Amino acid sequence: MKKLRIAQIAPLIESVPPKKYGGTERVVYYLTEGLVDRGHEVTLFASGDSVTRARLIAPLKQSLRLGRKVHSTTIMHMLMLSKVYEEMAGEFDIIHSHLEYLTLPYAIRSRTPTILTIHGRLDIPDYVDILKRYGSMAWVSISDSQRAPVPGINWVGTVYHGYPESLFGFNADPDDYFLYLGRFSEEKRPDEAIRLARACKIHLKLAAKIDPAEKDYFKAKVE
């Protein structure tokens, strides 16, 4: 197997891996460490409180959610992308961005190939428009069904969000409850989990963070 020089670009919102909540950053962590295990030369662009065996290049000392307040998270990410593509792109065989749409104006002009993994939903009109405009880029989905709103672009593969098997053990005799874990957000639909648990007459435990923008939804639909 050819050893590659790979750049991984992570969001700066959480560390890699995240201290608490942070689904995308956790996936980036396991992917990065797995590539290191396979002998590739990996550079991770992420916040300075990240922990990795790859080479870490950190534009910020601490992740944005837990660190200092900034006026624009977009500008922080643009500065990082500028460093990747304008200063260092020639050092890599391939760039893997997990910043999705912000990467596009940089990647489209770069001689170094970029793949872009979309970690979120695509059933939003604005997202569909930008994906179609840059449809020739190399896009990676996290499930085949995720592609449905934009089937005609250059999907190069599906890579499901995977975690080490050692993290979770199979329990043949489970307790009598369901578990909702993650984020209290309308797009995550914890209210639907509550409705289904009630319909099935099964106990439901919920453990999640609440962002300030979601407090009204939480009070109206979950609390």
Short mmCIF file of C-alpha atoms in Angstrom, two decimals:
data_model
loop_
_atom_site.label_atom_id
_atom_site.label_comp_id
_atom_site.label_asym_id
_atom_site.label_seq_id
_atom_site.Cartn_x
_atom_site.Cartn_y
_atom_site.Cartn_z
CA MET A 1 0.00 0.00 0.00
CA LYS A 2 1.36 3.40 -0.99
CA LYS A 3 1.97 5.70 1.95
CA LEU A 4 0.32 9.08 1.49
CA ARG A 5 0.79 12.56 2.89
CA ILE A 6 -2.71 13.36 4.12
CA ALA A 7 -4.18 16.55 5.55
CA GLN A 8 -7.24 16.26 7.78
CA ILE A 9 -9.13 19.52 8.33
CA ALA A 10 -11.39 19.47 11.40
CA PRO A 11 -13.89 22.04 12.68
CA LEU A 12 -12.48 24.35 15.35
CA ILE A 13 -15.67 24.33 17.42
CA GLU A 14 -14.58 21.31 19.49
CA SER A 15 -11.22 19.67 20.12
CA VAL A 16 -10.24 16.41 18.41
CA PRO A 17 -11.37 14.27 20.12
CA PRO A 18 -14.00 16.42 21.84
CA LYS A 19 -13.96 16.81 25.60
CA LYS A 20 -17.73 16.29 25.75
CA TYR A 21 -20.16 16.69 22.87
CA GLY A 22 -18.79 16.65 19.32
CA GLY A 23 -19.81 13.98 16.85
CA THR A 24 -17.84 15.17 13.82
CA GLU A 25 -14.68 15.80 15.80
CA ARG A 26 -14.85 12.33 17.34
CA VAL A 27 -15.16 10.74 13.91
CA VAL A 28 -12.22 12.82 12.66
CA TYR A 29 -10.17 11.60 15.61
CA TYR A 30 -10.72 7.90 14.94
CA LEU A 31 -10.16 8.37 11.21
CA THR A 32 -6.93 10.28 11.78
CA GLU A 33 -5.56 7.75 14.25
CA GLY A 34 -6.52 4.90 11.92
CA LEU A 35 -4.60 6.49 9.06
CA VAL A 36 -1.57 6.91 11.32
CA ASP A 37 -1.82 3.22 12.26
CA ARG A 38 -1.67 2.36 8.56
CA GLY A 39 1.58 4.21 8.18
CA HIS A 40 0.40 7.34 6.40
CA GLU A 41 1.95 10.74 7.10
CA VAL A 42 -1.03 12.61 8.53
CA THR A 43 -1.32 16.28 9.43
CA LEU A 44 -4.35 17.32 11.48
CA PHE A 45 -5.54 20.92 11.35
CA ALA A 46 -7.54 21.41 14.54
CA SER A 47 -7.65 23.36 17.80
CA GLY A 48 -4.61 23.31 20.07
CA ASP A 49 -6.33 21.29 22.80
CA SER A 50 -6.63 18.36 20.41
CA VAL A 51 -4.76 15.11 21.12
CA THR A 52 -3.38 13.08 18.23
CA ARG A 53 -0.43 11.00 17.07
CA ALA A 54 -0.54 12.88 13.77
CA ARG A 55 1.27 16.17 13.26
CA LEU A 56 -1.01 18.81 14.77
CA ILE A 57 -1.22 22.30 13.30
CA ALA A 58 -3.41 24.47 15.51
CA PRO A 59 -4.51 27.99 14.56
CA LEU A 60 -6.10 28.38 18.01
CA LYS A 61 -4.92 27.26 21.45
CA GLN A 62 -8.37 26.08 22.50
CA SER A 63 -11.55 25.00 20.75
CA LEU A 64 -14.02 27.79 20.05
CA ARG A 65 -16.91 26.54 22.16
CA LEU A 66 -14.85 26.13 25.32
CA GLY A 67 -12.18 28.78 24.69
CA ARG A 68 -12.10 32.49 24.10
CA LYS A 69 -15.04 34.19 22.46
CA VAL A 70 -14.55 35.34 18.88
CA HIS A 71 -16.70 37.63 16.76
CA SER A 72 -16.81 35.23 13.84
CA THR A 73 -16.18 31.49 13.83
CA THR A 74 -16.34 31.69 10.03
CA ILE A 75 -13.27 33.94 9.92
CA MET A 76 -11.34 31.57 12.19
CA HIS A 77 -12.07 28.69 9.85
CA MET A 78 -11.22 30.77 6.77
CA LEU A 79 -7.83 31.63 8.25
CA MET A 80 -7.14 27.94 8.82
CA LEU A 81 -8.21 27.06 5.28
CA SER A 82 -5.98 29.81 3.92
CA LYS A 83 -3.01 28.25 5.69
CA VAL A 84 -3.83 24.81 4.31
CA TYR A 85 -4.40 25.81 0.71
CA GLU A 86 -2.28 28.94 0.25
CA GLU A 87 0.77 27.97 2.32
CA MET A 88 0.90 24.18 2.64
CA ALA A 89 -1.14 22.45 -0.07
CA GLY A 90 2.00 21.34 -1.90
CA GLU A 91 3.05 19.28 1.14
CA PHE A 92 0.12 16.87 0.75
CA ASP A 93 -0.98 14.18 -1.67
CA ILE A 94 -4.60 14.63 -0.66
CA ILE A 95 -6.65 16.91 1.59
CA HIS A 96 -9.70 15.64 3.47
CA SER A 97 -11.92 18.46 4.69
CA HIS A 98 -14.66 18.08 7.28
CA LEU A 99 -15.57 21.78 7.03
CA GLU A 100 -17.87 21.10 4.11
CA TYR A 101 -19.00 24.25 2.27
CA LEU A 102 -16.41 26.70 3.59
CA THR A 103 -13.72 24.63 1.88
CA LEU A 104 -15.13 24.97 -1.62
CA PRO A 105 -13.65 28.31 -2.83
CA TYR A 106 -10.20 27.12 -1.72
CA ALA A 107 -10.37 23.53 -2.94
CA ILE A 108 -11.73 24.35 -6.39
CA ARG A 109 -8.53 26.31 -7.17
CA SER A 110 -6.05 23.88 -5.65
CA ARG A 111 -3.88 21.42 -7.56
CA THR A 112 -3.92 19.12 -4.55
CA PRO A 113 -7.03 16.92 -4.69
CA THR A 114 -9.60 17.42 -1.94
CA ILE A 115 -12.34 15.14 -0.71
CA LEU A 116 -15.17 16.61 1.33
CA THR A 117 -17.23 14.63 3.82
CA ILE A 118 -20.70 15.96 4.58
CA HIS A 119 -21.52 15.08 8.19
CA GLY A 120 -24.98 16.64 8.39
CA ARG A 121 -28.36 16.73 6.70
CA LEU A 122 -28.82 17.78 3.08
CA ASP A 123 -32.57 18.33 2.88
CA ILE A 124 -32.16 22.11 3.10
CA PRO A 125 -32.58 24.17 -0.11
CA ASP A 126 -29.49 26.35 0.40
CA TYR A 127 -27.32 23.27 0.88
CA VAL A 128 -28.70 21.69 -2.28
CA ASP A 129 -27.90 24.83 -4.29
CA ILE A 130 -24.26 25.01 -3.19
CA LEU A 131 -23.72 21.28 -3.70
CA LYS A 132 -25.06 21.48 -7.24
CA ARG A 133 -22.86 24.48 -8.01
CA TYR A 134 -19.78 22.56 -6.89
CA GLY A 135 -21.08 19.15 -7.94
CA SER A 136 -17.85 18.11 -9.65
CA MET A 137 -15.91 18.12 -6.38
CA ALA A 138 -15.21 14.77 -4.69
CA TRP A 139 -18.02 14.35 -2.16
CA VAL A 140 -18.27 11.66 0.53
CA SER A 141 -21.59 10.80 2.17
CA ILE A 142 -22.09 9.22 5.59
CA SER A 143 -25.00 7.09 4.35
CA ASP A 144 -26.51 6.27 0.98
CA SER A 145 -29.85 7.78 2.00
CA GLN A 146 -28.12 11.09 2.83
CA ARG A 147 -27.56 11.58 -0.90
CA ALA A 148 -31.25 11.60 -1.81
CA PRO A 149 -31.73 15.42 -2.03
CA VAL A 150 -28.72 15.75 -4.36
CA PRO A 151 -28.28 12.48 -6.26
CA GLY A 152 -26.54 13.86 -9.34
CA ILE A 153 -23.30 15.26 -7.94
CA ASN A 154 -19.93 13.50 -7.81
CA TRP A 155 -20.41 11.17 -4.87
CA VAL A 156 -17.17 9.17 -4.71
CA GLY A 157 -18.15 6.96 -1.79
CA THR A 158 -20.11 6.41 1.39
CA VAL A 159 -18.23 6.05 4.67
CA TYR A 160 -20.44 5.43 7.68
CA HIS A 161 -19.50 7.00 10.99
CA GLY A 162 -17.55 4.20 12.60
CA TYR A 163 -16.21 3.74 16.11
CA PRO A 164 -13.88 1.10 17.59
CA GLU A 165 -15.76 -2.05 18.54
CA SER A 166 -14.09 -1.99 21.95
CA LEU A 167 -16.09 1.10 22.96
CA PHE A 168 -19.41 -0.70 23.08
CA GLY A 169 -20.23 -4.18 24.30
CA PHE A 170 -23.23 -6.23 23.29
CA ASN A 171 -25.74 -6.82 26.07
CA ALA A 172 -28.01 -9.81 25.48
CA ASP A 173 -30.05 -8.92 28.56
CA PRO A 174 -30.63 -5.15 28.31
CA ASP A 175 -32.44 -2.96 30.81
CA ASP A 176 -36.00 -1.90 30.05
CA TYR A 177 -35.34 1.55 28.59
CA PHE A 178 -34.29 3.36 25.44
CA LEU A 179 -31.54 6.00 25.47
CA TYR A 180 -31.40 9.30 23.59
CA LEU A 181 -27.88 10.70 23.54
CA GLY A 182 -26.47 13.78 21.82
CA ARG A 183 -28.02 17.24 21.40
CA PHE A 184 -31.45 18.67 22.24
CA SER A 185 -32.22 20.20 18.88
CA GLU A 186 -35.28 20.30 16.65
CA GLU A 187 -33.37 18.68 13.79
CA LYS A 188 -32.38 15.78 16.08
CA ARG A 189 -36.05 15.25 17.06
CA PRO A 190 -35.85 14.21 20.73
CA ASP A 191 -39.58 15.02 20.84
CA GLU A 192 -40.12 12.19 18.35
CA ALA A 193 -38.10 9.84 20.57
CA ILE A 194 -40.39 10.79 23.47
CA ARG A 195 -43.49 10.17 21.36
CA LEU A 196 -42.29 6.75 20.23
CA ALA A 197 -41.26 5.71 23.74
CA ARG A 198 -44.70 6.63 25.02
CA ALA A 199 -46.40 4.77 22.17
CA CYS A 200 -44.31 1.67 22.90
CA LYS A 201 -44.72 2.11 26.67
CA ILE A 202 -40.98 1.91 27.19
CA HIS A 203 -38.92 4.07 29.55
CA LEU A 204 -36.72 6.66 27.88
CA LYS A 205 -33.58 8.27 29.27
CA LEU A 206 -32.28 11.44 27.65
CA ALA A 207 -28.76 12.85 28.01
CA ALA A 208 -27.78 15.75 25.78
CA LYS A 209 -26.46 19.27 25.63
CA ILE A 210 -28.66 22.32 25.07
CA ASP A 211 -27.28 25.14 22.95
CA PRO A 212 -28.63 28.63 23.76
CA ALA A 213 -30.46 28.77 20.43
CA GLU A 214 -32.34 25.58 21.28
CA LYS A 215 -33.61 26.53 24.75
CA ASP A 216 -37.08 27.55 23.55
CA TYR A 217 -37.46 24.31 21.64
CA PHE A 218 -36.32 22.32 24.67
CA LYS A 219 -38.80 24.00 26.98
CA ALA A 220 -41.67 23.61 24.52
CA LYS A 221 -41.09 20.07 23.30
CA VAL A 222 -38.84 18.18 25.71
CA GLU A 223 -38.86 19.53 29.27
#
